[in-house]
Amino acid sequence: MSERPLRADARRNIDIVVDAAREVFAESGVDAPMRVIAKKAGVGVGTIYRHFPQRADLIAAVFRHEVDSCAAQAASLLQHYPPGEALDHWMQRYVDFIVAKRGLASSLYSGGSAYEGLPAYFDKHLEPALQTLLDAAVATGEIRDDARPYDLLRAVANLCRPSSDDDPAQARFLVGLLVDGLRYRAG
């Protein structure tokens, strides 16, 4: 038996809840009370639990939403900027994703079943998005041709690891250096 498609109002409620949860998680962490998320979303707590029976389900939905948003931005940036500049903007957007994900990291690696497919989801969506940007920048001679999405995504994640001062500006600076390094031996 196949699942019935969601009604438009149910889909809207899910989107509103995920967006509110993303904001609340960024402000207060993933252990924030569901009533706070419900209030921010303008729905009842029951609406959250109807769509996300476990907190882990909501955390996973927020993670997937952020991955989708980051991946979608690659094409948009290529429409508005030259390829090298689009790559630079996307890498900084990826820094935002990694920094925001810090609050989710301990949950994501807790071994919960709701999180099992997330690493593959991450790779399936972000690697092709980054590959598109790299291909465009290589084609114009703006960056070297030996950079691989897998390596760059991991490098940026490592550069964004929390430091003693927990300053995202430091991560942005380091990622800027990384992107500048891609220009070495270009063309």
Tab-separated table of C-alpha atoms in Angstrom:
chain	number	residue	atom	x	y	z
A	1	MET	CA	0.000	0.000	0.000
A	2	SER	CA	1.487	3.329	-1.013
A	3	GLU	CA	1.568	6.399	1.176
A	4	ARG	CA	-0.966	9.073	0.413
A	5	PRO	CA	0.515	12.385	-0.655
A	6	LEU	CA	0.477	15.101	1.981
A	7	ARG	CA	-2.205	17.736	1.871
A	8	ALA	CA	-0.921	21.223	1.107
A	9	ASP	CA	-1.598	22.452	4.660
A	10	ALA	CA	0.249	19.465	6.151
A	11	ARG	CA	3.235	20.117	3.856
A	12	ARG	CA	3.214	23.793	4.910
A	13	ASN	CA	3.113	22.777	8.578
A	14	ILE	CA	6.103	20.496	8.101
A	15	ASP	CA	8.059	23.231	6.338
A	16	ILE	CA	7.168	25.765	9.041
A	17	VAL	CA	8.148	23.354	11.827
A	18	VAL	CA	11.480	22.453	10.182
A	19	ASP	CA	12.303	26.119	9.638
A	20	ALA	CA	11.387	27.012	13.233
A	21	ALA	CA	13.382	24.042	14.554
A	22	ARG	CA	16.417	25.121	12.513
A	23	GLU	CA	16.279	28.576	14.097
A	24	VAL	CA	15.656	27.276	17.623
A	25	PHE	CA	18.411	24.655	17.311
A	26	ALA	CA	20.840	27.357	16.141
A	27	GLU	CA	19.933	29.547	19.119
A	28	SER	CA	19.456	26.980	21.887
A	29	GLY	CA	20.741	23.627	20.683
A	30	VAL	CA	18.954	20.439	19.737
A	31	ASP	CA	17.692	19.837	23.266
A	32	ALA	CA	15.465	22.925	23.178
A	33	PRO	CA	11.915	22.162	24.362
A	34	MET	CA	9.439	21.195	21.653
A	35	ARG	CA	7.031	23.782	23.018
A	36	VAL	CA	9.546	26.514	22.077
A	37	ILE	CA	9.713	25.163	18.514
A	38	ALA	CA	5.909	24.866	18.383
A	39	LYS	CA	5.478	28.449	19.586
A	40	LYS	CA	7.976	29.777	17.036
A	41	ALA	CA	6.228	27.786	14.282
A	42	GLY	CA	2.762	28.885	15.400
A	43	VAL	CA	1.533	25.303	15.714
A	44	GLY	CA	0.646	23.002	18.571
A	45	VAL	CA	3.161	20.562	20.024
A	46	GLY	CA	0.899	17.757	18.765
A	47	THR	CA	1.479	18.929	15.189
A	48	ILE	CA	5.215	18.501	15.662
A	49	TYR	CA	4.848	14.998	17.099
A	50	ARG	CA	2.356	13.999	14.392
A	51	HIS	CA	4.993	14.625	11.735
A	52	PHE	CA	8.117	13.948	13.808
A	53	PRO	CA	7.331	11.259	16.423
A	54	GLN	CA	10.889	11.380	17.821
A	55	ARG	CA	13.155	14.390	18.331
A	56	ALA	CA	15.698	12.584	16.152
A	57	ASP	CA	13.238	12.677	13.239
A	58	LEU	CA	13.026	16.459	13.490
A	59	ILE	CA	16.804	16.838	13.816
A	60	ALA	CA	17.304	14.673	10.709
A	61	ALA	CA	14.712	16.734	8.805
A	62	VAL	CA	16.526	19.953	9.723
A	63	PHE	CA	19.826	18.453	8.578
A	64	ARG	CA	18.348	17.340	5.223
A	65	HIS	CA	16.766	20.780	4.750
A	66	GLU	CA	20.119	22.469	5.313
A	67	VAL	CA	21.897	20.092	2.918
A	68	ASP	CA	19.250	20.737	0.246
A	69	SER	CA	19.491	24.493	0.701
A	70	CYS	CA	23.277	24.491	0.481
A	71	ALA	CA	23.294	22.236	-2.597
A	72	ALA	CA	20.651	24.307	-4.398
A	73	GLN	CA	22.650	27.446	-3.918
A	74	ALA	CA	25.410	26.226	-6.260
A	75	ALA	CA	23.314	26.650	-9.409
A	76	SER	CA	21.981	29.991	-8.253
A	77	LEU	CA	25.457	31.340	-7.568
A	78	LEU	CA	26.670	30.248	-11.011
A	79	GLN	CA	23.867	32.272	-12.568
A	80	HIS	CA	24.877	35.434	-10.726
A	81	TYR	CA	28.696	35.306	-10.489
A	82	PRO	CA	31.699	34.256	-12.533
A	83	PRO	CA	32.606	30.615	-11.724
A	84	GLY	CA	35.551	31.348	-9.408
A	85	GLU	CA	33.555	33.877	-7.447
A	86	ALA	CA	30.549	31.538	-7.319
A	87	LEU	CA	32.822	28.834	-5.893
A	88	ASP	CA	34.136	31.227	-3.262
A	89	HIS	CA	30.609	32.269	-2.245
A	90	TRP	CA	29.442	28.660	-2.085
A	91	MET	CA	32.383	27.606	0.045
A	92	GLN	CA	31.512	30.389	2.494
A	93	ARG	CA	27.873	29.224	2.439
A	94	TYR	CA	29.161	25.749	3.235
A	95	VAL	CA	31.025	27.247	6.205
A	96	ASP	CA	27.653	28.590	7.414
A	97	PHE	CA	26.211	25.100	7.065
A	98	ILE	CA	29.059	23.473	8.994
A	99	VAL	CA	29.015	26.086	11.751
A	100	ALA	CA	25.234	25.780	12.132
A	101	LYS	CA	25.545	21.984	12.113
A	102	ARG	CA	27.763	22.084	15.181
A	103	GLY	CA	24.696	22.019	17.357
A	104	LEU	CA	23.507	18.959	15.489
A	105	ALA	CA	26.844	17.138	15.371
A	106	SER	CA	26.626	15.282	18.672
A	107	SER	CA	23.137	14.089	17.796
A	108	LEU	CA	24.060	13.090	14.262
A	109	TYR	CA	26.860	10.849	15.464
A	110	SER	CA	24.933	9.352	18.383
A	111	GLY	CA	24.105	6.181	16.469
A	112	GLY	CA	20.359	6.828	16.338
A	113	SER	CA	18.529	5.056	13.500
A	114	ALA	CA	17.049	8.358	12.253
A	115	TYR	CA	20.571	9.482	11.359
A	116	GLU	CA	21.842	6.374	9.553
A	117	GLY	CA	21.304	7.648	6.003
A	118	LEU	CA	22.437	11.216	6.578
A	119	PRO	CA	26.124	10.839	5.619
A	120	ALA	CA	25.106	9.308	2.276
A	121	TYR	CA	22.458	12.034	1.828
A	122	PHE	CA	25.123	14.655	2.502
A	123	ASP	CA	27.510	13.174	-0.084
A	124	LYS	CA	24.775	12.536	-2.675
A	125	HIS	CA	23.659	16.182	-2.652
A	126	LEU	CA	26.719	18.279	-1.811
A	127	GLU	CA	29.401	16.526	-3.853
A	128	PRO	CA	27.593	17.042	-7.198
A	129	ALA	CA	26.789	20.653	-6.296
A	130	LEU	CA	30.432	21.358	-5.565
A	131	GLN	CA	31.553	19.400	-8.657
A	132	THR	CA	29.405	21.683	-10.821
A	133	LEU	CA	31.142	24.734	-9.376
A	134	LEU	CA	34.592	23.185	-9.724
A	135	ASP	CA	33.959	22.166	-13.340
A	136	ALA	CA	32.828	25.685	-14.240
A	137	ALA	CA	35.835	27.298	-12.548
A	138	VAL	CA	38.278	24.832	-14.155
A	139	ALA	CA	36.711	25.448	-17.586
A	140	THR	CA	37.413	29.169	-17.264
A	141	GLY	CA	40.945	28.542	-16.017
A	142	GLU	CA	40.218	30.122	-12.623
A	143	ILE	CA	41.247	27.142	-10.504
A	144	ARG	CA	43.468	24.104	-10.814
A	145	ASP	CA	41.937	20.910	-12.176
A	146	ASP	CA	42.883	18.389	-9.499
A	147	ALA	CA	40.501	19.417	-6.689
A	148	ARG	CA	37.873	16.822	-5.756
A	149	PRO	CA	34.574	17.604	-3.996
A	150	TYR	CA	35.022	14.883	-1.369
A	151	ASP	CA	38.419	16.265	-0.332
A	152	LEU	CA	37.278	19.891	-0.277
A	153	LEU	CA	34.121	19.176	1.746
A	154	ARG	CA	36.171	17.340	4.370
A	155	ALA	CA	38.887	20.004	4.384
A	156	VAL	CA	36.347	22.762	5.032
A	157	ALA	CA	34.654	20.708	7.745
A	158	ASN	CA	38.034	20.251	9.434
A	159	LEU	CA	38.816	23.965	9.154
A	160	CYS	CA	35.474	24.726	10.821
A	161	ARG	CA	36.094	22.600	13.886
A	162	PRO	CA	35.418	24.487	17.083
A	163	SER	CA	38.394	26.438	18.360
A	164	SER	CA	39.053	27.815	21.797
A	165	ASP	CA	37.455	31.151	20.868
A	166	ASP	CA	34.692	29.502	18.747
A	167	ASP	CA	34.906	32.340	16.213
A	168	PRO	CA	33.372	31.514	12.786
A	169	ALA	CA	35.341	34.412	11.285
A	170	GLN	CA	38.503	32.334	11.716
A	171	ALA	CA	36.926	29.466	9.758
A	172	ARG	CA	35.860	31.892	7.019
A	173	PHE	CA	39.400	33.223	6.763
A	174	LEU	CA	40.893	29.720	6.556
A	175	VAL	CA	38.395	28.628	3.899
A	176	GLY	CA	39.235	31.787	1.937
A	177	LEU	CA	42.872	30.691	2.009
A	178	LEU	CA	41.848	27.230	0.832
A	179	VAL	CA	39.922	28.644	-2.131
A	180	ASP	CA	42.845	30.931	-2.968
A	181	GLY	CA	45.031	27.815	-2.945
A	182	LEU	CA	42.818	26.294	-5.637
A	183	ARG	CA	43.867	29.176	-7.869
A	184	TYR	CA	47.549	28.219	-7.577
A	185	ARG	CA	48.673	26.514	-10.807
A	186	ALA	CA	45.336	27.352	-12.474
A	187	GLY	CA	45.004	27.937	-16.192
